[in-house]
Amino acid sequence: MAEKFGTPTYVYSAGTIVDHYARLDAALAPLDHLICYAVKANSNRAILKLLADAGAGFDIVSGGELFRVLAAGGDPAKCTFTGVGKSREEIEYALEQGVYSFNVESESELENIDRIAGAKNLRAPIALRVNPDIDPHTHEYISTGSHENKFGIALDRIAAVYESAAKMRNIDIVGVQMHIGSQITEAQPFASAIWKLAPIVRELKSKYAIKFFSIGGGMGIIYRRALESGSGKWWHDHGGESSVFSIRDYADAIVPPSRQLGIGIVVEPGRFLVGNAGVLLTRVGYIKKSGAKKFAIVDAGMNDLIRPALYHSYHEIVPVKETKSERERKISKIDIVGPVCESGDFFALDREMPKLDEGDLLAIMSGGAYGFVMASNYNSRPLPAEGLVRGDKFALIRKRQTWKDLVRGEIEPL
Ligand SMILES: *Cc1c(COP(=O)(O)O)cnc(C)c1O
C-alpha cells in the first residue's frame, strides 16, 4: 500500500473491525443491547459502512457525523446524539432524521431542544447524561465522569431535571446515559458506575417510560507490547501492572449489574472497535545525529497523528520489513520525530529500536482510533491517505490531499 499510495497513509483492517464488533455483540448477548459505535474515533465512510452492515448503531457528536452515518447507509433510528454544545441547526437535522435519542448534557440544552422540536411540530426523544462522579483512572484530558469536568448533569440534580423534562411539551423521556472517560483499561470502574447509578435508573424507570440505559464507551486498548521477555504478556499504556483488558473482562463486569435493571443497554465503544485495527505507515526520510542523540525524521507528523503530542501517549513502532537479518540489527535508542516545526512533533522519545536507515518503512501501531480524525493541515501539510485491507485485497478509502486542496475554499478579499 505504501508503494501504491505513498506515505504517510493510514491502513485499517476490515476483518479486525468486524471481528471486534461481532465478539462484543456476542459477549453482550445476555442483555437486550445496542452497540452504538462512537463515530468520532474514526469516521471514514468505509469504516461506518462495515459497522452499519454488521448491525451497529452509532453515537454521534455533531451534525456532520450524522451526515456521514447516513451517507454510509447507517440507520438514524439507531443513533444517539451526544455533546455539550449541540447547535440549533444540528438539533433540527437530528429531529428531521429521527435519531434514537438526544443525550442531553444540561438543563438549558433540554429547554432548547424542547423549543426547537415545538417549532418543527416534532417530538424529541431524550436521555439525560448523568455524571456518576467516579474516577476511571485514566488521563485527565479523557476522563469525563467526575464532577469537575464539563460533561453531564450532576447526580444531585438528576431527579429535578427529569421532572422538568417530563413537563416539557415536546420532549419524550426515553433513557438514561453516562460515560465515564476513555482508555479505561480495568473493568472495575465500569461496573462501579453501573452499580452506583442502578438505584437511580430503577427509580426513574418507575416514573417515566425509560427504554434504555446507555453505559457509554471508554473501553481501553493495549498500546504497549510486552517488554517482559518470554512472558507473552502485553502491557497497557499507563501504569505499571500487566493486566490485559479484553472484551470478555468487560462483558463479565457489566452484564451482571446491567441485567438486573430489566431495560435495554446501550454501549458506545469507539477506540475498542477500531484502535488496534489500524496503523499509520510512514517512511524514514533522514537519520540525524546531534551530540549523543539520534533522530529518525519520518514523513508523518503531529498533524497526521497528534496523540503522542496531545496525551503523551505511547505507540508501538515497528519496521514493516522484518527479515531475520534485520531483526538481528543492533538495538539502540532513537527519537522518532516528524517534520513539523514544533518540539512536540514526536512519535517516540529514546525508543529502543533496531538500527534504522533512510528509506525504511515504519508502522506506527494502534492508529485506528483518534488518528486520522484528529489530523490537521498544520504547516500546510495535506491530510494523509487512508486505505482498507479486506482479506487479500486492499483499497484506498480516502485520497491523499493535494496542495491544491489546501487553498480550495480560500477567498481573495475585495
Ligand atoms: C468519546 C465518547 C465515546 C467513545 O469513547 P471511546 O473511548 O473511544 O470508547 C462514547 N460515548 C461518549 C459520550 C463519548 O463522548
Tab-separated table of C-alpha atoms and ligand atoms in Angstrom:
chain	number	residue	atom	x	y	z
A	1	MET	CA	0.000	0.000	0.000
A	2	ALA	CA	2.872	2.347	0.777
A	3	GLU	CA	4.299	1.702	-2.675
A	4	LYS	CA	0.972	2.223	-4.405
A	5	PHE	CA	-0.399	5.157	-2.410
A	6	GLY	CA	2.721	6.699	-0.864
A	7	THR	CA	3.206	7.689	2.770
A	8	PRO	CA	2.038	8.757	5.304
A	9	THR	CA	-1.020	6.529	4.933
A	10	TYR	CA	-3.413	5.096	7.496
A	11	VAL	CA	-4.223	1.435	6.890
A	12	TYR	CA	-7.159	-0.319	8.557
A	13	SER	CA	-8.185	-3.962	8.714
A	14	ALA	CA	-11.829	-4.653	7.860
A	15	GLY	CA	-11.519	-8.150	9.332
A	16	THR	CA	-10.342	-6.871	12.725
A	17	ILE	CA	-13.072	-4.227	12.984
A	18	VAL	CA	-15.869	-6.631	12.101
A	19	ASP	CA	-14.382	-9.290	14.404
A	20	HIS	CA	-14.222	-6.864	17.354
A	21	TYR	CA	-17.817	-5.851	16.742
A	22	ALA	CA	-19.035	-9.453	16.448
A	23	ARG	CA	-17.213	-10.550	19.604
A	24	LEU	CA	-18.549	-7.633	21.643
A	25	ASP	CA	-22.042	-8.282	20.290
A	26	ALA	CA	-21.770	-11.964	21.278
A	27	ALA	CA	-20.396	-11.142	24.741
A	28	LEU	CA	-23.359	-8.827	25.381
A	29	ALA	CA	-25.896	-11.442	24.227
A	30	PRO	CA	-27.329	-11.887	27.776
A	31	LEU	CA	-28.533	-8.257	27.563
A	32	ASP	CA	-31.115	-6.606	25.344
A	33	HIS	CA	-28.415	-4.383	23.860
A	34	LEU	CA	-27.487	-1.934	21.125
A	35	ILE	CA	-23.873	-1.171	20.215
A	36	CYS	CA	-23.608	2.455	19.087
A	37	TYR	CA	-20.139	2.876	17.586
A	38	ALA	CA	-18.662	6.242	18.616
A	39	VAL	CA	-18.113	7.796	15.199
A	40	LYS	CA	-15.597	10.349	16.459
A	41	ALA	CA	-12.941	7.628	16.878
A	42	ASN	CA	-12.753	7.004	13.121
A	43	SER	CA	-15.384	8.430	10.826
A	44	ASN	CA	-14.310	7.251	7.383
A	45	ARG	CA	-17.405	6.276	5.441
A	46	ALA	CA	-15.999	2.853	4.538
A	47	ILE	CA	-15.493	2.060	8.251
A	48	LEU	CA	-19.013	3.260	9.093
A	49	LYS	CA	-20.417	1.102	6.305
A	50	LEU	CA	-18.637	-2.009	7.644
A	51	LEU	CA	-20.213	-1.421	11.045
A	52	ALA	CA	-23.646	-0.463	9.692
A	53	ASP	CA	-23.682	-3.679	7.649
A	54	ALA	CA	-22.746	-5.616	10.800
A	55	GLY	CA	-25.829	-4.140	12.525
A	56	ALA	CA	-24.261	-1.365	14.594
A	57	GLY	CA	-25.929	1.835	15.676
A	58	PHE	CA	-23.877	4.999	16.059
A	59	ASP	CA	-23.044	7.508	18.757
A	60	ILE	CA	-22.653	10.890	17.076
A	61	VAL	CA	-21.379	14.178	18.479
A	62	SER	CA	-22.212	16.533	15.594
A	63	GLY	CA	-24.485	17.070	12.622
A	64	GLY	CA	-21.518	16.272	10.394
A	65	GLU	CA	-21.211	12.831	11.978
A	66	LEU	CA	-24.924	12.179	11.426
A	67	PHE	CA	-24.473	13.193	7.790
A	68	ARG	CA	-21.594	10.707	7.460
A	69	VAL	CA	-23.616	7.906	9.071
A	70	LEU	CA	-26.491	8.476	6.638
A	71	ALA	CA	-24.062	8.620	3.713
A	72	ALA	CA	-22.685	5.241	4.821
A	73	GLY	CA	-26.167	3.700	4.924
A	74	GLY	CA	-26.469	3.775	8.727
A	75	ASP	CA	-29.872	3.843	10.421
A	76	PRO	CA	-30.687	7.171	12.146
A	77	ALA	CA	-33.154	5.332	14.391
A	78	LYS	CA	-30.094	3.630	15.935
A	79	CYS	CA	-28.188	6.903	16.515
A	80	THR	CA	-27.622	8.549	19.866
A	81	PHE	CA	-26.657	12.222	19.676
A	82	THR	CA	-24.193	13.280	22.379
A	83	GLY	CA	-22.285	16.526	23.018
A	84	VAL	CA	-22.318	19.545	25.315
A	85	GLY	CA	-22.866	22.166	22.612
A	86	LYS	CA	-25.417	20.988	20.065
A	87	SER	CA	-26.376	23.864	17.748
A	88	ARG	CA	-29.878	24.713	16.529
A	89	GLU	CA	-29.011	23.509	13.041
A	90	GLU	CA	-27.740	20.169	14.393
A	91	ILE	CA	-30.796	19.660	16.610
A	92	GLU	CA	-33.138	20.384	13.686
A	93	TYR	CA	-31.281	17.940	11.443
A	94	ALA	CA	-31.304	15.189	14.081
A	95	LEU	CA	-35.044	15.705	14.694
A	96	GLU	CA	-35.817	15.541	10.984
A	97	GLN	CA	-33.778	12.361	10.585
A	98	GLY	CA	-35.389	10.761	13.636
A	99	VAL	CA	-32.474	9.850	15.901
A	100	TYR	CA	-32.987	7.267	18.648
A	101	SER	CA	-32.129	9.719	21.430
A	102	PHE	CA	-30.595	13.062	22.243
A	103	ASN	CA	-28.176	12.543	25.113
A	104	VAL	CA	-28.725	15.831	26.922
A	105	GLU	CA	-25.913	17.427	28.887
A	106	SER	CA	-27.551	20.442	30.569
A	107	GLU	CA	-30.859	21.979	31.568
A	108	SER	CA	-30.523	24.816	29.059
A	109	GLU	CA	-29.884	22.322	26.285
A	110	LEU	CA	-33.046	20.457	27.274
A	111	GLU	CA	-35.092	23.672	27.073
A	112	ASN	CA	-33.528	24.463	23.715
A	113	ILE	CA	-34.364	21.028	22.268
A	114	ASP	CA	-37.946	21.365	23.537
A	115	ARG	CA	-38.321	24.770	21.837
A	116	ILE	CA	-36.836	23.601	18.536
A	117	ALA	CA	-38.934	20.423	18.474
A	118	GLY	CA	-42.053	22.512	19.206
A	119	ALA	CA	-41.320	24.880	16.334
A	120	LYS	CA	-40.977	21.893	13.985
A	121	ASN	CA	-44.017	20.160	15.430
A	122	LEU	CA	-41.895	17.107	16.246
A	123	ARG	CA	-41.207	15.197	19.462
A	124	ALA	CA	-37.672	14.878	20.786
A	125	PRO	CA	-36.634	11.587	22.457
A	126	ILE	CA	-34.137	12.328	25.214
A	127	ALA	CA	-31.869	10.718	27.785
A	128	LEU	CA	-30.100	12.824	30.382
A	129	ARG	CA	-26.378	12.303	30.699
A	130	VAL	CA	-25.709	11.649	34.364
A	131	ASN	CA	-22.311	12.464	35.712
A	132	PRO	CA	-21.671	9.496	38.029
A	133	ASP	CA	-18.726	11.249	39.730
A	134	ILE	CA	-16.317	8.351	39.731
A	135	ASP	CA	-12.608	8.257	38.973
A	136	PRO	CA	-11.868	5.995	35.991
A	137	HIS	CA	-8.058	6.157	36.491
A	138	THR	CA	-7.254	7.488	33.064
A	139	HIS	CA	-5.567	10.562	31.555
A	140	GLU	CA	-7.110	13.815	32.832
A	141	TYR	CA	-7.911	15.004	29.280
A	142	ILE	CA	-10.016	11.898	28.599
A	143	SER	CA	-11.670	11.471	31.992
A	144	THR	CA	-15.263	12.656	31.772
A	145	GLY	CA	-17.176	11.146	34.680
A	146	SER	CA	-16.018	13.176	37.656
A	147	HIS	CA	-17.893	16.242	38.907
A	148	GLU	CA	-15.005	18.535	37.974
A	149	ASN	CA	-15.416	18.356	34.227
A	150	LYS	CA	-17.881	19.829	31.767
A	151	PHE	CA	-19.781	16.644	30.910
A	152	GLY	CA	-23.182	15.513	32.113
A	153	ILE	CA	-25.579	16.619	34.838
A	154	ALA	CA	-24.604	16.226	38.498
A	155	LEU	CA	-26.169	13.329	40.419
A	156	ASP	CA	-27.967	15.598	42.889
A	157	ARG	CA	-29.707	17.494	40.044
A	158	ILE	CA	-30.845	14.483	38.036
A	159	ALA	CA	-34.249	13.829	39.633
A	160	ALA	CA	-35.210	17.509	39.328
A	161	VAL	CA	-34.129	17.789	35.699
A	162	TYR	CA	-36.097	14.659	34.751
A	163	GLU	CA	-39.093	16.179	36.494
A	164	SER	CA	-38.878	19.344	34.455
A	165	ALA	CA	-38.257	17.298	31.268
A	166	ALA	CA	-41.493	15.401	31.954
A	167	LYS	CA	-43.384	18.711	31.941
A	168	MET	CA	-41.976	19.880	28.627
A	169	ARG	CA	-44.455	19.689	25.789
A	170	ASN	CA	-42.258	18.285	23.035
A	171	ILE	CA	-39.929	16.014	24.977
A	172	ASP	CA	-40.196	12.226	25.350
A	173	ILE	CA	-38.074	10.763	28.133
A	174	VAL	CA	-36.639	7.517	26.731
A	175	GLY	CA	-33.392	6.797	28.569
A	176	VAL	CA	-30.551	7.493	30.957
A	177	GLN	CA	-26.964	7.914	29.821
A	178	MET	CA	-23.478	8.017	31.338
A	179	HIS	CA	-19.905	7.947	30.020
A	180	ILE	CA	-17.008	7.910	32.452
A	181	GLY	CA	-13.994	8.517	30.262
A	182	SER	CA	-11.770	6.969	27.651
A	183	GLN	CA	-8.897	4.464	27.514
A	184	ILE	CA	-10.038	2.785	30.711
A	185	THR	CA	-8.138	-0.478	30.998
A	186	GLU	CA	-9.796	-2.056	34.019
A	187	ALA	CA	-13.282	-3.486	34.225
A	188	GLN	CA	-13.992	-2.309	37.747
A	189	PRO	CA	-14.782	1.415	37.098
A	190	PHE	CA	-17.453	0.412	34.549
A	191	ALA	CA	-19.099	-1.978	36.996
A	192	SER	CA	-18.837	0.518	39.900
A	193	ALA	CA	-20.505	3.255	37.866
A	194	ILE	CA	-23.399	0.973	36.892
A	195	TRP	CA	-23.871	-0.219	40.486
A	196	LYS	CA	-23.781	3.396	41.621
A	197	LEU	CA	-26.454	4.528	39.158
A	198	ALA	CA	-28.633	1.398	39.334
A	199	PRO	CA	-30.953	2.690	42.113
A	200	ILE	CA	-31.415	5.978	40.255
A	201	VAL	CA	-32.174	4.180	36.992
A	202	ARG	CA	-34.720	1.967	38.767
A	203	GLU	CA	-36.361	4.979	40.392
A	204	LEU	CA	-36.573	6.807	37.027
A	205	LYS	CA	-37.908	3.686	35.326
A	206	SER	CA	-40.774	3.577	37.844
A	207	LYS	CA	-41.756	7.154	36.926
A	208	TYR	CA	-41.057	7.533	33.202
A	209	ALA	CA	-41.151	5.417	30.039
A	210	ILE	CA	-37.400	4.695	30.170
A	211	LYS	CA	-36.407	2.222	27.445
A	212	PHE	CA	-32.654	2.180	27.827
A	213	PHE	CA	-29.632	2.858	29.986
A	214	SER	CA	-26.565	3.833	27.981
A	215	ILE	CA	-23.401	2.967	29.850
A	216	GLY	CA	-21.173	4.861	27.413
A	217	GLY	CA	-17.892	3.831	25.854
A	218	GLY	CA	-14.324	4.238	27.017
A	219	MET	CA	-13.093	0.665	26.951
A	220	GLY	CA	-9.319	0.861	26.639
A	221	ILE	CA	-6.968	-0.948	24.290
A	222	ILE	CA	-3.398	-2.180	24.601
A	223	TYR	CA	-0.921	0.248	23.116
A	224	ARG	CA	2.279	-1.166	24.550
A	225	ARG	CA	3.622	-4.583	23.724
A	226	ALA	CA	5.361	-6.608	26.408
A	227	LEU	CA	8.974	-5.840	27.059
A	228	GLU	CA	8.982	-8.583	29.658
A	229	SER	CA	10.904	-11.269	27.857
A	230	GLY	CA	9.272	-14.639	27.421
A	231	SER	CA	6.149	-13.785	29.427
A	232	GLY	CA	3.982	-13.327	26.355
A	233	LYS	CA	2.196	-10.576	28.287
A	234	TRP	CA	1.023	-7.314	26.849
A	235	TRP	CA	1.157	-4.117	28.824
A	236	HIS	CA	-1.176	-1.204	28.595
A	237	ASP	CA	-0.103	2.316	28.126
A	238	HIS	CA	-0.229	3.794	31.609
A	239	GLY	CA	0.517	2.343	34.986
A	240	GLY	CA	2.880	-0.498	35.609
A	241	GLU	CA	0.608	-3.511	36.011
A	242	SER	CA	0.482	-6.094	33.305
A	243	SER	CA	-3.280	-6.569	33.213
A	244	VAL	CA	-4.867	-7.256	29.879
A	245	PHE	CA	-8.329	-5.868	29.314
A	246	SER	CA	-10.432	-7.991	26.981
A	247	ILE	CA	-13.948	-7.998	25.583
A	248	ARG	CA	-14.621	-10.937	27.944
A	249	ASP	CA	-13.424	-8.961	31.011
A	250	TYR	CA	-15.630	-6.054	30.024
A	251	ALA	CA	-18.716	-8.182	29.486
A	252	ASP	CA	-18.134	-10.127	32.716
A	253	ALA	CA	-18.030	-6.815	34.606
A	254	ILE	CA	-21.018	-5.067	33.056
A	255	VAL	CA	-23.502	-7.836	32.337
A	256	PRO	CA	-24.456	-8.708	35.961
A	257	PRO	CA	-25.228	-5.148	37.164
A	258	SER	CA	-26.918	-4.245	33.845
A	259	ARG	CA	-29.032	-7.366	33.542
A	260	GLN	CA	-30.989	-6.846	36.721
A	261	LEU	CA	-32.211	-3.430	35.516
A	262	GLY	CA	-34.560	-5.067	33.026
A	263	ILE	CA	-34.179	-2.420	30.305
A	264	GLY	CA	-32.224	-2.074	27.072
A	265	ILE	CA	-28.495	-1.438	27.456
A	266	VAL	CA	-26.664	0.809	25.012
A	267	VAL	CA	-22.855	0.752	24.783
A	268	GLU	CA	-20.849	3.347	22.859
A	269	PRO	CA	-17.385	1.962	22.112
A	270	GLY	CA	-15.079	3.891	19.792
A	271	ARG	CA	-11.442	3.048	20.383
A	272	PHE	CA	-12.221	-0.557	21.414
A	273	LEU	CA	-13.565	-1.426	17.956
A	274	VAL	CA	-11.093	0.382	15.725
A	275	GLY	CA	-7.974	1.400	17.697
A	276	ASN	CA	-5.926	-1.716	17.151
A	277	ALA	CA	-7.390	-2.246	13.690
A	278	GLY	CA	-5.229	0.462	12.137
A	279	VAL	CA	-1.646	1.603	11.656
A	280	LEU	CA	-0.048	4.724	10.265
A	281	LEU	CA	2.552	3.886	7.607
A	282	THR	CA	5.436	6.326	7.420
A	283	ARG	CA	8.859	6.384	5.821
A	284	VAL	CA	12.167	7.453	7.362
A	285	GLY	CA	13.428	10.499	5.479
A	286	TYR	CA	16.569	11.341	7.408
A	287	ILE	CA	18.737	9.934	10.145
A	288	LYS	CA	20.270	12.774	12.147
A	289	LYS	CA	22.829	12.696	14.941
A	290	SER	CA	23.137	15.541	17.379
A	291	GLY	CA	25.629	15.035	20.196
A	292	ALA	CA	24.687	11.822	21.922
A	293	LYS	CA	21.164	11.896	20.469
A	294	LYS	CA	19.938	10.189	17.366
A	295	PHE	CA	16.793	11.081	15.437
A	296	ALA	CA	14.815	9.363	12.726
A	297	ILE	CA	12.863	12.054	10.901
A	298	VAL	CA	9.828	10.465	9.282
A	299	ASP	CA	7.330	11.777	6.750
A	300	ALA	CA	4.349	11.650	9.153
A	301	GLY	CA	3.952	14.484	11.626
A	302	MET	CA	1.897	15.538	14.613
A	303	ASN	CA	-0.624	16.937	12.146
A	304	ASP	CA	-1.261	13.347	10.973
A	305	LEU	CA	-1.279	11.688	14.426
A	306	ILE	CA	-1.435	14.057	17.377
A	307	ARG	CA	-1.873	11.553	20.235
A	308	PRO	CA	1.773	11.484	21.389
A	309	ALA	CA	1.897	15.304	21.462
A	310	LEU	CA	-1.566	15.748	22.995
A	311	TYR	CA	-1.703	12.931	25.541
A	312	HIS	CA	1.925	11.799	25.726
A	313	SER	CA	0.560	8.506	24.545
A	314	TYR	CA	2.711	5.558	23.647
A	315	HIS	CA	2.501	3.980	20.192
A	316	GLU	CA	4.412	0.869	19.285
A	317	ILE	CA	6.543	1.482	16.176
A	318	VAL	CA	7.742	-1.425	14.072
A	319	PRO	CA	9.761	-1.686	10.863
A	320	VAL	CA	7.389	-3.021	8.203
A	321	LYS	CA	10.004	-5.377	6.760
A	322	GLU	CA	11.375	-7.571	9.447
A	323	THR	CA	13.717	-10.115	7.894
A	324	LYS	CA	15.862	-12.250	10.140
A	325	SER	CA	18.964	-10.198	9.497
A	326	GLU	CA	17.008	-7.032	10.202
A	327	ARG	CA	15.797	-8.483	13.467
A	328	GLU	CA	19.373	-9.061	14.409
A	329	ARG	CA	20.225	-5.425	13.789
A	330	LYS	CA	21.731	-3.659	16.736
A	331	ILE	CA	19.166	-2.146	19.129
A	332	SER	CA	19.801	1.457	20.137
A	333	LYS	CA	17.844	4.426	21.442
A	334	ILE	CA	16.431	6.893	18.967
A	335	ASP	CA	13.811	9.670	18.823
A	336	ILE	CA	11.292	9.171	16.045
A	337	VAL	CA	10.059	12.611	15.054
A	338	GLY	CA	8.045	14.335	12.344
A	339	PRO	CA	8.890	17.257	10.052
A	340	VAL	CA	6.560	19.790	11.726
A	341	CYS	CA	8.092	22.908	13.303
A	342	GLU	CA	7.211	22.029	16.916
A	343	SER	CA	9.265	20.271	19.577
A	344	GLY	CA	6.071	18.373	20.426
A	345	ASP	CA	6.180	16.752	16.999
A	346	PHE	CA	7.393	13.309	18.046
A	347	PHE	CA	6.117	9.740	17.923
A	348	ALA	CA	8.680	8.201	20.277
A	349	LEU	CA	11.459	9.532	22.502
A	350	ASP	CA	14.523	7.454	23.410
A	351	ARG	CA	12.835	4.407	21.922
A	352	GLU	CA	14.837	1.207	21.678
A	353	MET	CA	14.701	0.306	18.003
A	354	PRO	CA	16.664	-1.884	15.619
A	355	LYS	CA	19.057	0.215	13.551
A	356	LEU	CA	17.039	2.365	11.149
A	357	ASP	CA	18.102	3.519	7.717
A	358	GLU	CA	16.871	6.304	5.475
A	359	GLY	CA	14.050	4.935	3.301
A	360	ASP	CA	12.844	2.373	5.872
A	361	LEU	CA	9.114	1.965	6.141
A	362	LEU	CA	7.654	2.023	9.672
A	363	ALA	CA	4.223	1.163	11.016
A	364	ILE	CA	3.021	3.293	13.932
A	365	MET	CA	0.705	0.814	15.620
A	366	SER	CA	-2.724	1.319	17.254
A	367	GLY	CA	-3.538	4.175	14.891
A	368	GLY	CA	-7.112	3.209	14.061
A	369	ALA	CA	-8.768	5.450	16.665
A	370	TYR	CA	-8.308	9.200	17.206
A	371	GLY	CA	-5.708	9.211	14.433
A	372	PHE	CA	-6.938	10.479	11.099
A	373	VAL	CA	-9.980	12.160	12.682
A	374	MET	CA	-7.687	14.487	14.622
A	375	ALA	CA	-5.408	15.191	11.647
A	376	SER	CA	-4.996	18.794	10.532
A	377	ASN	CA	-3.342	20.825	7.801
A	378	TYR	CA	-0.874	22.442	10.227
A	379	ASN	CA	2.308	23.510	8.437
A	380	SER	CA	0.198	23.282	5.242
A	381	ARG	CA	0.648	19.558	5.122
A	382	PRO	CA	-2.017	17.744	3.069
A	383	LEU	CA	-4.113	15.222	5.027
A	384	PRO	CA	-2.775	11.670	4.663
A	385	ALA	CA	-4.438	8.914	2.620
A	386	GLU	CA	-6.469	6.108	4.200
A	387	GLY	CA	-6.657	2.526	2.975
A	388	LEU	CA	-8.566	-0.601	3.928
A	389	VAL	CA	-7.381	-4.204	3.829
A	390	ARG	CA	-10.025	-6.877	3.407
A	391	GLY	CA	-8.811	-10.467	3.134
A	392	ASP	CA	-6.094	-10.418	0.465
A	393	LYS	CA	-7.453	-7.253	-1.172
A	394	PHE	CA	-6.809	-3.624	-0.367
A	395	ALA	CA	-8.274	-0.333	-1.489
A	396	LEU	CA	-7.891	3.385	-0.987
A	397	ILE	CA	-10.793	4.728	1.120
A	398	ARG	CA	-9.649	8.334	1.174
A	399	LYS	CA	-7.373	10.055	-1.304
A	400	ARG	CA	-4.346	11.910	-0.046
A	401	GLN	CA	-4.979	15.657	-0.150
A	402	THR	CA	-3.054	17.710	-2.683
A	403	TRP	CA	-1.516	21.171	-2.375
A	404	LYS	CA	-4.457	22.457	-4.442
A	405	ASP	CA	-6.830	21.105	-1.781
A	406	LEU	CA	-5.033	23.294	0.766
A	407	VAL	CA	-6.135	26.562	-0.847
A	408	ARG	CA	-9.528	25.395	-2.129
A	409	GLY	CA	-12.212	27.426	-0.400
A	410	GLU	CA	-9.902	30.334	0.380
A	411	ILE	CA	-11.181	33.641	-0.949
A	412	GLU	CA	-9.278	36.733	-2.040
A	413	PRO	CA	-10.508	39.785	-0.133
A	414	LEU	CA	-12.006	42.744	-2.016
B	1	LIG	C1	-15.950	9.709	23.067
B	1	LIG	C2	-17.181	9.082	23.548
B	1	LIG	C3	-17.369	7.706	23.420
B	1	LIG	C4	-16.316	6.794	22.857
B	1	LIG	O1	-15.157	6.783	23.622
B	1	LIG	P1	-14.068	5.640	23.392
B	1	LIG	O2	-13.082	5.871	24.462
B	1	LIG	O3	-13.499	5.827	22.035
B	1	LIG	O4	-14.780	4.338	23.519
B	1	LIG	C5	-18.555	7.178	23.836
B	1	LIG	N1	-19.534	7.944	24.382
B	1	LIG	C6	-19.382	9.272	24.525
B	1	LIG	C7	-20.474	10.052	25.118
B	1	LIG	C8	-18.211	9.877	24.124
B	1	LIG	O5	-18.057	11.199	24.275
